[in-house]
Amino acid sequence: GTWCPLNMSQQAVNGVSHRGKVLTLDSMNPNVKRVEYAVRGPIVQRAVQIEKELKEGVKKPFTEVIKANIGDAHAMGQKPITFLRQVLALCSYPELLEDNMFPEDAKKRARRILESCGGHSIGAYSASQGIECIRQDVARYIERRDGGIPSSPDNIYLSTGASDAIVTMLKLLVCGEGRSRTGVMISIPQYPLYSAALADLGAVQISYYLDEDKCWSLDVAELRRALNAARQHCNPRVLCIINPGNPTGQVQSRQCIEDVIRFAKEEHLFLMADEVYQDNVYAEGCKFHSFKKVLFEMGPEYSSTVEMASFHSTSKCYMGECGFRGGYMEVINMDPEVKAQLTKLVSVRLCPPVPGQALLDLVVNPPQPDEPSYTTFMKERTAVLAALAEKARLTEETFNTVPGITCNPVQGAMYTFPRITLPQKAIDKAKEEGQVPDMYYCMRLLEEEGICLVPGSGFGQREGTFHFRMTILPPTEKLKVVLQKIREFHLRFTQEFS
Amino acid sequence: MKQLEYVVLARRVSQIKEELRQGVRKPYKEVIDVSWGDPHRAGLKPLTFVRQVLSTCLYPELMNSNRLPADVRQRAQRLLGGCAGGSVGSYTATEGIPEIVHSVSEFITRRDGGVPSDPENIYISPGSQWALTNILNVLVNREASTRTGVLTPMPCHSATTLGIMGLGGVVVPYYLSEEQGWELQVEDLHQALESAKGVCNPVALYVINPGNPSGQVQSRKSMQEVIRFVSERRLFLLADEVYQDCIYGENSEFVSYKKVLTEMGPPLSDTVELASFHSASKGFMGECGLRGGYVELVNLDPAVLKYIKTLFSTDSCAPVLGQLALDLMMNPPQPGDPSYPLYDMETQHIRTTLVHNAKRAVSVLNSLQGFCCQPVEGGAFAFPRVYLPPKAIQKAKEVGMQPDTFYCIRLLEEAGLLFSAGCEYGQKEGTHHIRFCIMAPEDVMEELLKRLTSFHTQFMKEFS
């Protein structure tokens, strides 16, 4: 590059002799500047700073920061599942296979996983698509889950968390220029990985609103409205749906899933079904229906034509093993030439972390009733899911007693996304401070109570409405305290700006 | 993007492994896979201390007994202290567990003889290629009217070139001089820039030292020339240094680009923008599968750094075991620690093995008619030139393969050796190469060289 930096003359004016940077705000990829990710954004950075201050002895109205911003169960005290960690320890240091501290079924699984690794080590690269026998196990798990509908290991791609696979798929799907640039439908509210990826790829975001008054359900009429409007300025090709939902927690009904599939077929859209919370279903009358299962039950007219990718992960459900970055996607009805491109794309990052792959293998291959670890495994799993269900209920119940906070039932996933009514004076004050109103609210809550939430503006919401996302993950006793503090804060805040 | 050559080989190797499992008779009992830079795959063992600590972190019950040495338990305790909820299953800060990021910066300072390193400029990522892709994403402007170019060596390993192309960038190759041990000569950098005129806007120079696939270790002088070049031509310097612990040549020494840059003093040391990459995948640990790497950013515009941080945040964080592996790499057992004697023995053994392998492979290859291999001073591979007879090239054409892929397929079928073909990496028109990993146990290397010798002699005779 022999072009001159834009700030060169300014520096010359200042008498500074050194030259401007090669990589500047002007020369850098403009798409990257549009990327935001609220879950780890400014409020979290302030929370980390406050934690530092507390450590240094600065006096505050609280003694710890409660990070209810991120879906991280272990960080909030949830214990890992014993069986999973036993097998992983054995894989990590196979000498332990000689140790009678570990049950036989754990050893058997460890040996099998090690057998499938290069040099019998979890430190060897795997194939970019993931270890073959683990993909086979994942395919069998999907078949069992979906009542026998066949799944091919060739259509399974292991990934570094579900996020990696989601971004990879979007990379593959986004193309075109100007009016023919790919449009991607995402829900409002949504998990901001999607909006971040679309910004990064320079894709067109097509927002469809979930219906807050109907428990955040999805309405095909709304999909149609959004799509038709979008056709004016882009080429819509993809429809993303998160079920169970994040941040909203709704579990879609079977009818709704059918309607979405029908819509995707009619409008020739690629379906991306984010199902990472599939085990996190709490509400009476709610059930997880996999998109693939519903697709196939709709008959060959749909099951042989609709192109789809579904995503799962080891970060949520009962395992909560976020730090392993384990996940997979299953692709359905993908064009073979596109698959070849996908294979090339995944090779750039070499391979997903092998411990994450091993962990996934255990999730799809848990202890069976006749195995020694079964009882403990089931007890632990049930306890985790029951605790989450109880916390979901407690959260909804408590927030709905607060005037100015309305909370939909937390049917599934790990979050609550209540709507907050903000006095006009508070909205004005936020403007003065140069912040969006719910960010202002959340920042005040952080400074006054040491509770870190994510403002609804980070996920998207209807104009003029405000929300926050809180995880339901803190231990029950702590959660009660958090809910109480938020209640008190909200009343104080409303009072202050009345 | 053209079809990846190794897919052809990978497919066939799966079939062969299955055939062997079913008892089909072949001239060999097992396939020796040296197609990746993967020490464990080739048979080298993980370091005991590392695996003991990791298993304890995974299953902290192991701390409640004396089965593992005291320093293992202490290290695990310290590392778990840096994990939220005391679990390796929690997310971490985007840039990595703060204590580990500090370890990395302290390591860099020690390695570079005191040159300060700011933890704020370090990001731990799922392997170094991941971090490289993120930095390239910031550099490559897909919206610009002229495409962005990145100078890369020819030959170069394909993950980087595919990464550049995948982001919509243009690969601008600069030739390495094979006859001078794959040396980087600054004239070739100038040549590359020339070739980019009217084609793209070059913004960065990617250099890998020690090399991949070439086994070259850059001299200080050459590195200074590169630094001067990027400064004059206003290029961002991407220095891939993952093989820095793999040095074999008697007269070879690794010095980091950051150190050389610092030694050159201002204005260069204050202005040249540099990203350097390292990883736990290579060296003595060879923990490729754990995906632990990092990037250190030097002299970047603070405004740009903010956006880089946000970009990394969308990946959440690097896998925790990979982060722990980095810490263990930066802070190995010290003399006096209970684990030190074993650690020392294991690493010395690996070092001796690799130095031996590097020499032996080059010597055997150069003793064979039709091979010419430059000295393997460092890195993970031997990358000999193969002088294929015209009849073999003809045959390859007939079966629709690149000539060196054809050689590799025959090598796989007849000798059970999985190498990779030079055409994957880029090479001068009319030349052919093969690449194989030399990070393997000595007996595996001997067996490999024996089979290769036998096959090669036979092959050359067949097509004479």
PDB file of N, CA and C in Angstrom, chain A residues 371-454:
ATOM      1  N   GLU A 371     -25.936 -49.557  33.762  1.00  0.00           N
ATOM      2  CA  GLU A 371     -24.537 -49.212  34.023  1.00  0.00           C
ATOM      3  C   GLU A 371     -24.343 -48.608  35.414  1.00  0.00           C
ATOM      4  N   PRO A 372     -23.140 -48.793  35.988  1.00  0.00           N
ATOM      5  CA  PRO A 372     -22.881 -48.374  37.372  1.00  0.00           C
ATOM      6  C   PRO A 372     -23.133 -46.893  37.634  1.00  0.00           C
ATOM      7  N   SER A 373     -22.870 -46.018  36.649  1.00  0.00           N
ATOM      8  CA  SER A 373     -22.970 -44.571  36.900  1.00  0.00           C
ATOM      9  C   SER A 373     -24.372 -44.017  36.706  1.00  0.00           C
ATOM     10  N   TYR A 374     -25.279 -44.889  36.270  1.00  0.00           N
ATOM     11  CA  TYR A 374     -26.613 -44.415  35.876  1.00  0.00           C
ATOM     12  C   TYR A 374     -27.346 -43.669  36.981  1.00  0.00           C
ATOM     13  N   THR A 375     -27.399 -44.291  38.136  1.00  0.00           N
ATOM     14  CA  THR A 375     -28.203 -43.699  39.216  1.00  0.00           C
ATOM     15  C   THR A 375     -27.724 -42.300  39.573  1.00  0.00           C
ATOM     16  N   THR A 376     -26.423 -42.179  39.820  1.00  0.00           N
ATOM     17  CA  THR A 376     -25.868 -40.865  40.177  1.00  0.00           C
ATOM     18  C   THR A 376     -26.075 -39.870  39.053  1.00  0.00           C
ATOM     19  N   PHE A 377     -25.842 -40.309  37.825  1.00  0.00           N
ATOM     20  CA  PHE A 377     -25.998 -39.435  36.669  1.00  0.00           C
ATOM     21  C   PHE A 377     -27.418 -38.882  36.601  1.00  0.00           C
ATOM     22  N   MET A 378     -28.381 -39.757  36.700  1.00  0.00           N
ATOM     23  CA  MET A 378     -29.784 -39.335  36.576  1.00  0.00           C
ATOM     24  C   MET A 378     -30.171 -38.420  37.735  1.00  0.00           C
ATOM     25  N   LYS A 379     -29.657 -38.755  38.907  1.00  0.00           N
ATOM     26  CA  LYS A 379     -29.972 -37.925  40.090  1.00  0.00           C
ATOM     27  C   LYS A 379     -29.455 -36.504  39.859  1.00  0.00           C
ATOM     28  N   GLU A 380     -28.203 -36.401  39.406  1.00  0.00           N
ATOM     29  CA  GLU A 380     -27.593 -35.077  39.198  1.00  0.00           C
ATOM     30  C   GLU A 380     -28.326 -34.313  38.092  1.00  0.00           C
ATOM     31  N   ARG A 381     -28.600 -35.016  37.005  1.00  0.00           N
ATOM     32  CA  ARG A 381     -29.266 -34.371  35.867  1.00  0.00           C
ATOM     33  C   ARG A 381     -30.641 -33.845  36.261  1.00  0.00           C
ATOM     34  N   THR A 382     -31.393 -34.694  36.926  1.00  0.00           N
ATOM     35  CA  THR A 382     -32.739 -34.307  37.361  1.00  0.00           C
ATOM     36  C   THR A 382     -32.688 -33.118  38.307  1.00  0.00           C
ATOM     37  N   ALA A 383     -31.720 -33.144  39.226  1.00  0.00           N
ATOM     38  CA  ALA A 383     -31.601 -32.054  40.203  1.00  0.00           C
ATOM     39  C   ALA A 383     -31.331 -30.726  39.509  1.00  0.00           C
ATOM     40  N   VAL A 384     -30.435 -30.728  38.537  1.00  0.00           N
ATOM     41  CA  VAL A 384     -30.101 -29.492  37.822  1.00  0.00           C
ATOM     42  C   VAL A 384     -31.339 -28.951  37.120  1.00  0.00           C
ATOM     43  N   LEU A 385     -32.024 -29.814  36.376  1.00  0.00           N
ATOM     44  CA  LEU A 385     -33.178 -29.353  35.604  1.00  0.00           C
ATOM     45  C   LEU A 385     -34.328 -28.928  36.525  1.00  0.00           C
ATOM     46  N   ALA A 386     -34.485 -29.642  37.631  1.00  0.00           N
ATOM     47  CA  ALA A 386     -35.554 -29.275  38.575  1.00  0.00           C
ATOM     48  C   ALA A 386     -35.266 -27.919  39.211  1.00  0.00           C
ATOM     49  N   ALA A 387     -34.006 -27.692  39.558  1.00  0.00           N
ATOM     50  CA  ALA A 387     -33.629 -26.402  40.156  1.00  0.00           C
ATOM     51  C   ALA A 387     -33.900 -25.271  39.171  1.00  0.00           C
ATOM     52  N   LEU A 388     -33.569 -25.495  37.909  1.00  0.00           N
ATOM     53  CA  LEU A 388     -33.808 -24.460  36.901  1.00  0.00           C
ATOM     54  C   LEU A 388     -35.298 -24.191  36.754  1.00  0.00           C
ATOM     55  N   ALA A 389     -36.096 -25.252  36.758  1.00  0.00           N
ATOM     56  CA  ALA A 389     -37.544 -25.086  36.615  1.00  0.00           C
ATOM     57  C   ALA A 389     -38.097 -24.274  37.781  1.00  0.00           C
ATOM     58  N   GLU A 390     -37.633 -24.584  38.974  1.00  0.00           N
ATOM     59  CA  GLU A 390     -38.087 -23.867  40.163  1.00  0.00           C
ATOM     60  C   GLU A 390     -37.682 -22.398  40.094  1.00  0.00           C
ATOM     61  N   LYS A 391     -36.467 -22.140  39.656  1.00  0.00           N
ATOM     62  CA  LYS A 391     -35.987 -20.768  39.563  1.00  0.00           C
ATOM     63  C   LYS A 391     -36.733 -19.993  38.476  1.00  0.00           C
ATOM     64  N   ALA A 392     -37.105 -20.691  37.429  1.00  0.00           N
ATOM     65  CA  ALA A 392     -37.888 -20.057  36.368  1.00  0.00           C
ATOM     66  C   ALA A 392     -39.232 -19.583  36.917  1.00  0.00           C
ATOM     67  N   ARG A 393     -39.835 -20.460  37.687  1.00  0.00           N
ATOM     68  CA  ARG A 393     -41.149 -20.154  38.266  1.00  0.00           C
ATOM     69  C   ARG A 393     -41.033 -19.001  39.275  1.00  0.00           C
ATOM     70  N   LEU A 394     -40.046 -19.111  40.141  1.00  0.00           N
ATOM     71  CA  LEU A 394     -39.840 -18.099  41.176  1.00  0.00           C
ATOM     72  C   LEU A 394     -39.604 -16.721  40.556  1.00  0.00           C
ATOM     73  N   THR A 395     -38.818 -16.699  39.514  1.00  0.00           N
ATOM     74  CA  THR A 395     -38.480 -15.433  38.848  1.00  0.00           C
ATOM     75  C   THR A 395     -39.729 -14.784  38.272  1.00  0.00           C
ATOM     76  N   GLU A 396     -40.494 -15.564  37.522  1.00  0.00           N
ATOM     77  CA  GLU A 396     -41.696 -15.009  36.896  1.00  0.00           C
ATOM     78  C   GLU A 396     -42.641 -14.480  37.971  1.00  0.00           C
ATOM     79  N   GLU A 397     -42.831 -15.306  39.013  1.00  0.00           N
ATOM     80  CA  GLU A 397     -43.761 -14.951  40.081  1.00  0.00           C
ATOM     81  C   GLU A 397     -43.331 -13.654  40.768  1.00  0.00           C
ATOM     82  N   THR A 398     -42.058 -13.562  41.127  1.00  0.00           N
ATOM     83  CA  THR A 398     -41.568 -12.393  41.861  1.00  0.00           C
ATOM     84  C   THR A 398     -41.657 -11.126  41.019  1.00  0.00           C
ATOM     85  N   PHE A 399     -41.184 -11.201  39.782  1.00  0.00           N
ATOM     86  CA  PHE A 399     -41.199  -9.980  38.967  1.00  0.00           C
ATOM     87  C   PHE A 399     -42.613  -9.477  38.737  1.00  0.00           C
ATOM     88  N   ASN A 400     -43.559 -10.391  38.622  1.00  0.00           N
ATOM     89  CA  ASN A 400     -44.929  -9.953  38.356  1.00  0.00           C
ATOM     90  C   ASN A 400     -45.596  -9.301  39.554  1.00  0.00           C
ATOM     91  N   THR A 401     -44.916  -9.350  40.739  1.00  0.00           N
ATOM     92  CA  THR A 401     -45.469  -8.626  41.890  1.00  0.00           C
ATOM     93  C   THR A 401     -44.964  -7.188  41.931  1.00  0.00           C
ATOM     94  N   VAL A 402     -44.035  -6.851  41.052  1.00  0.00           N
ATOM     95  CA  VAL A 402     -43.453  -5.507  41.081  1.00  0.00           C
ATOM     96  C   VAL A 402     -44.220  -4.591  40.140  1.00  0.00           C
ATOM     97  N   PRO A 403     -44.804  -3.523  40.681  1.00  0.00           N
ATOM     98  CA  PRO A 403     -45.480  -2.582  39.779  1.00  0.00           C
ATOM     99  C   PRO A 403     -44.465  -1.975  38.823  1.00  0.00           C
ATOM    100  N   GLY A 404     -44.771  -2.086  37.529  1.00  0.00           N
ATOM    101  CA  GLY A 404     -43.845  -1.537  36.537  1.00  0.00           C
ATOM    102  C   GLY A 404     -42.970  -2.586  35.893  1.00  0.00           C
ATOM    103  N   ILE A 405     -43.056  -3.813  36.398  1.00  0.00           N
ATOM    104  CA  ILE A 405     -42.340  -4.916  35.739  1.00  0.00           C
ATOM    105  C   ILE A 405     -43.375  -5.968  35.346  1.00  0.00           C
ATOM    106  N   THR A 406     -43.354  -6.352  34.074  1.00  0.00           N
ATOM    107  CA  THR A 406     -44.236  -7.437  33.608  1.00  0.00           C
ATOM    108  C   THR A 406     -43.370  -8.543  33.054  1.00  0.00           C
ATOM    109  N   CYS A 407     -43.652  -9.754  33.498  1.00  0.00           N
ATOM    110  CA  CYS A 407     -42.777 -10.859  33.122  1.00  0.00           C
ATOM    111  C   CYS A 407     -43.565 -12.003  32.517  1.00  0.00           C
ATOM    112  N   ASN A 408     -43.243 -12.366  31.299  1.00  0.00           N
ATOM    113  CA  ASN A 408     -43.858 -13.533  30.680  1.00  0.00           C
ATOM    114  C   ASN A 408     -43.334 -14.802  31.347  1.00  0.00           C
ATOM    115  N   PRO A 409     -44.086 -15.898  31.284  1.00  0.00           N
ATOM    116  CA  PRO A 409     -43.574 -17.140  31.865  1.00  0.00           C
ATOM    117  C   PRO A 409     -42.254 -17.537  31.206  1.00  0.00           C
ATOM    118  N   VAL A 410     -41.333 -18.010  32.043  1.00  0.00           N
ATOM    119  CA  VAL A 410     -40.083 -18.533  31.511  1.00  0.00           C
ATOM    120  C   VAL A 410     -40.334 -20.004  31.184  1.00  0.00           C
ATOM    121  N   GLN A 411     -40.768 -20.255  29.951  1.00  0.00           N
ATOM    122  CA  GLN A 411     -41.142 -21.625  29.585  1.00  0.00           C
ATOM    123  C   GLN A 411     -39.920 -22.533  29.427  1.00  0.00           C
ATOM    124  N   GLY A 412     -38.790 -21.942  29.062  1.00  0.00           N
ATOM    125  CA  GLY A 412     -37.584 -22.736  28.842  1.00  0.00           C
ATOM    126  C   GLY A 412     -36.352 -21.847  28.768  1.00  0.00           C
ATOM    127  N   ALA A 413     -35.233 -22.405  28.386  1.00  0.00           N
ATOM    128  CA  ALA A 413     -33.921 -21.744  28.282  1.00  0.00           C
ATOM    129  C   ALA A 413     -33.438 -21.321  29.674  1.00  0.00           C
ATOM    130  N   MET A 414     -32.739 -20.182  29.767  1.00  0.00           N
ATOM    131  CA  MET A 414     -32.113 -19.854  31.051  1.00  0.00           C
ATOM    132  C   MET A 414     -32.291 -18.408  31.462  1.00  0.00           C
ATOM    133  N   TYR A 415     -33.247 -17.716  30.812  1.00  0.00           N
ATOM    134  CA  TYR A 415     -33.296 -16.270  31.001  1.00  0.00           C
ATOM    135  C   TYR A 415     -34.712 -15.787  31.238  1.00  0.00           C
ATOM    136  N   THR A 416     -34.796 -14.613  31.815  1.00  0.00           N
ATOM    137  CA  THR A 416     -36.055 -13.902  31.852  1.00  0.00           C
ATOM    138  C   THR A 416     -35.843 -12.564  31.160  1.00  0.00           C
ATOM    139  N   PHE A 417     -36.865 -12.115  30.468  1.00  0.00           N
ATOM    140  CA  PHE A 417     -36.758 -10.881  29.680  1.00  0.00           C
ATOM    141  C   PHE A 417     -37.960  -9.996  30.007  1.00  0.00           C
ATOM    142  N   PRO A 418     -38.045  -9.524  31.238  1.00  0.00           N
ATOM    143  CA  PRO A 418     -39.227  -8.765  31.635  1.00  0.00           C
ATOM    144  C   PRO A 418     -39.257  -7.381  31.006  1.00  0.00           C
ATOM    145  N   ARG A 419     -40.466  -6.916  30.866  1.00  0.00           N
ATOM    146  CA  ARG A 419     -40.652  -5.555  30.370  1.00  0.00           C
ATOM    147  C   ARG A 419     -40.709  -4.604  31.561  1.00  0.00           C
ATOM    148  N   ILE A 420     -40.002  -3.479  31.426  1.00  0.00           N
ATOM    149  CA  ILE A 420     -39.999  -2.495  32.508  1.00  0.00           C
ATOM    150  C   ILE A 420     -40.611  -1.190  31.999  1.00  0.00           C
ATOM    151  N   THR A 421     -41.441  -0.608  32.863  1.00  0.00           N
ATOM    152  CA  THR A 421     -42.017   0.696  32.523  1.00  0.00           C
ATOM    153  C   THR A 421     -41.113   1.753  33.127  1.00  0.00           C
ATOM    154  N   LEU A 422     -40.638   2.664  32.279  1.00  0.00           N
ATOM    155  CA  LEU A 422     -39.759   3.721  32.779  1.00  0.00           C
ATOM    156  C   LEU A 422     -40.476   5.054  32.738  1.00  0.00           C
ATOM    157  N   PRO A 423     -40.407   5.806  33.849  1.00  0.00           N
ATOM    158  CA  PRO A 423     -41.019   7.137  33.849  1.00  0.00           C
ATOM    159  C   PRO A 423     -40.366   8.016  32.784  1.00  0.00           C
ATOM    160  N   GLN A 424     -41.148   8.927  32.219  1.00  0.00           N
ATOM    161  CA  GLN A 424     -40.646   9.811  31.176  1.00  0.00           C
ATOM    162  C   GLN A 424     -39.407  10.572  31.639  1.00  0.00           C
ATOM    163  N   LYS A 425     -39.391  10.980  32.905  1.00  0.00           N
ATOM    164  CA  LYS A 425     -38.239  11.733  33.411  1.00  0.00           C
ATOM    165  C   LYS A 425     -36.965  10.889  33.362  1.00  0.00           C
ATOM    166  N   ALA A 426     -37.124   9.595  33.575  1.00  0.00           N
ATOM    167  CA  ALA A 426     -35.956   8.704  33.521  1.00  0.00           C
ATOM    168  C   ALA A 426     -35.457   8.591  32.093  1.00  0.00           C
ATOM    169  N   ILE A 427     -36.418   8.513  31.170  1.00  0.00           N
ATOM    170  CA  ILE A 427     -36.059   8.437  29.755  1.00  0.00           C
ATOM    171  C   ILE A 427     -35.310   9.697  29.338  1.00  0.00           C
ATOM    172  N   ASP A 428     -35.785  10.843  29.828  1.00  0.00           N
ATOM    173  CA  ASP A 428     -35.132  12.118  29.507  1.00  0.00           C
ATOM    174  C   ASP A 428     -33.735  12.166  30.095  1.00  0.00           C
ATOM    175  N   LYS A 429     -33.623  11.695  31.341  1.00  0.00           N
ATOM    176  CA  LYS A 429     -32.323  11.699  32.005  1.00  0.00           C
ATOM    177  C   LYS A 429     -31.327  10.839  31.236  1.00  0.00           C
ATOM    178  N   ALA A 430     -31.811   9.691  30.771  1.00  0.00           N
ATOM    179  CA  ALA A 430     -30.945   8.797  29.994  1.00  0.00           C
ATOM    180  C   ALA A 430     -30.411   9.507  28.761  1.00  0.00           C
ATOM    181  N   LYS A 431     -31.301  10.227  28.109  1.00  0.00           N
ATOM    182  CA  LYS A 431     -30.904  10.965  26.908  1.00  0.00           C
ATOM    183  C   LYS A 431     -29.801  11.959  27.244  1.00  0.00           C
ATOM    184  N   GLU A 432     -29.983  12.668  28.357  1.00  0.00           N
ATOM    185  CA  GLU A 432     -28.958  13.628  28.799  1.00  0.00           C
ATOM    186  C   GLU A 432     -27.610  12.952  28.974  1.00  0.00           C
ATOM    187  N   GLU A 433     -27.674  11.736  29.541  1.00  0.00           N
ATOM    188  CA  GLU A 433     -26.436  10.999  29.796  1.00  0.00           C
ATOM    189  C   GLU A 433     -25.884  10.344  28.530  1.00  0.00           C
ATOM    190  N   GLY A 434     -26.635  10.454  27.440  1.00  0.00           N
ATOM    191  CA  GLY A 434     -26.189   9.850  26.183  1.00  0.00           C
ATOM    192  C   GLY A 434     -26.331   8.333  26.162  1.00  0.00           C
ATOM    193  N   GLN A 435     -27.303   7.829  26.932  1.00  0.00           N
ATOM    194  CA  GLN A 435     -27.503   6.372  26.962  1.00  0.00           C
ATOM    195  C   GLN A 435     -28.922   6.029  26.554  1.00  0.00           C
ATOM    196  N   VAL A 436     -29.088   4.818  25.991  1.00  0.00           N
ATOM    197  CA  VAL A 436     -30.464   4.360  25.768  1.00  0.00           C
ATOM    198  C   VAL A 436     -31.071   4.083  27.138  1.00  0.00           C
ATOM    199  N   PRO A 437     -32.390   4.340  27.294  1.00  0.00           N
ATOM    200  CA  PRO A 437     -33.022   4.281  28.619  1.00  0.00           C
ATOM    201  C   PRO A 437     -32.772   2.979  29.391  1.00  0.00           C
ATOM    202  N   ASP A 438     -32.889   1.803  28.728  1.00  0.00           N
ATOM    203  CA  ASP A 438     -32.704   0.586  29.528  1.00  0.00           C
ATOM    204  C   ASP A 438     -31.237   0.357  29.906  1.00  0.00           C
ATOM    205  N   MET A 439     -30.324   0.900  29.146  1.00  0.00           N
ATOM    206  CA  MET A 439     -28.915   0.845  29.535  1.00  0.00           C
ATOM    207  C   MET A 439     -28.698   1.710  30.763  1.00  0.00           C
ATOM    208  N   TYR A 440     -29.303   2.886  30.755  1.00  0.00           N
ATOM    209  CA  TYR A 440     -29.207   3.789  31.907  1.00  0.00           C
ATOM    210  C   TYR A 440     -29.734   3.089  33.156  1.00  0.00           C
ATOM    211  N   TYR A 441     -30.891   2.452  33.018  1.00  0.00           N
ATOM    212  CA  TYR A 441     -31.523   1.714  34.112  1.00  0.00           C
ATOM    213  C   TYR A 441     -30.585   0.625  34.645  1.00  0.00           C
ATOM    214  N   CYS A 442     -30.065  -0.176  33.718  1.00  0.00           N
ATOM    215  CA  CYS A 442     -29.202  -1.296  34.117  1.00  0.00           C
ATOM    216  C   CYS A 442     -27.883  -0.811  34.743  1.00  0.00           C
ATOM    217  N   MET A 443     -27.338   0.257  34.217  1.00  0.00           N
ATOM    218  CA  MET A 443     -26.106   0.821  34.784  1.00  0.00           C
ATOM    219  C   MET A 443     -26.345   1.293  36.214  1.00  0.00           C
ATOM    220  N   ARG A 444     -27.485   1.935  36.447  1.00  0.00           N
ATOM    221  CA  ARG A 444     -27.824   2.391  37.800  1.00  0.00           C
ATOM    222  C   ARG A 444     -27.958   1.197  38.735  1.00  0.00           C
ATOM    223  N   LEU A 445     -28.599   0.152  38.248  1.00  0.00           N
ATOM    224  CA  LEU A 445     -28.775  -1.064  39.051  1.00  0.00           C
ATOM    225  C   LEU A 445     -27.408  -1.653  39.407  1.00  0.00           C
ATOM    226  N   LEU A 446     -26.521  -1.656  38.445  1.00  0.00           N
ATOM    227  CA  LEU A 446     -25.175  -2.192  38.653  1.00  0.00           C
ATOM    228  C   LEU A 446     -24.433  -1.395  39.711  1.00  0.00           C
ATOM    229  N   GLU A 447     -24.468  -0.076  39.585  1.00  0.00           N
ATOM    230  CA  GLU A 447     -23.732   0.793  40.506  1.00  0.00           C
ATOM    231  C   GLU A 447     -24.318   0.744  41.907  1.00  0.00           C
ATOM    232  N   GLU A 448     -25.649   0.602  42.001  1.00  0.00           N
ATOM    233  CA  GLU A 448     -26.300   0.686  43.321  1.00  0.00           C
ATOM    234  C   GLU A 448     -26.427  -0.663  44.021  1.00  0.00           C
ATOM    235  N   GLU A 449     -26.577  -1.739  43.231  1.00  0.00           N
ATOM    236  CA  GLU A 449     -26.829  -3.036  43.854  1.00  0.00           C
ATOM    237  C   GLU A 449     -25.794  -4.095  43.485  1.00  0.00           C
ATOM    238  N   GLY A 450     -24.905  -3.772  42.537  1.00  0.00           N
ATOM    239  CA  GLY A 450     -23.910  -4.768  42.141  1.00  0.00           C
ATOM    240  C   GLY A 450     -24.503  -5.942  41.384  1.00  0.00           C
ATOM    241  N   ILE A 451     -25.608  -5.687  40.668  1.00  0.00           N
ATOM    242  CA  ILE A 451     -26.216  -6.757  39.869  1.00  0.00           C
ATOM    243  C   ILE A 451     -26.040  -6.393  38.408  1.00  0.00           C
ATOM    244  N   CYS A 452     -25.444  -7.309  37.644  1.00  0.00           N
ATOM    245  CA  CYS A 452     -25.175  -7.043  36.230  1.00  0.00           C
ATOM    246  C   CYS A 452     -26.174  -7.770  35.338  1.00  0.00           C
ATOM    247  N   LEU A 453     -26.998  -6.973  34.667  1.00  0.00           N
ATOM    248  CA  LEU A 453     -27.957  -7.528  33.701  1.00  0.00           C
ATOM    249  C   LEU A 453     -27.598  -6.986  32.327  1.00  0.00           C
ATOM    250  N   VAL A 454     -28.308  -7.422  31.298  1.00  0.00           N
ATOM    251  CA  VAL A 454     -28.077  -6.854  29.967  1.00  0.00           C
ATOM    252  C   VAL A 454     -29.338  -6.108  29.527  1.00  0.00           C
TER     253      VAL A 454
END
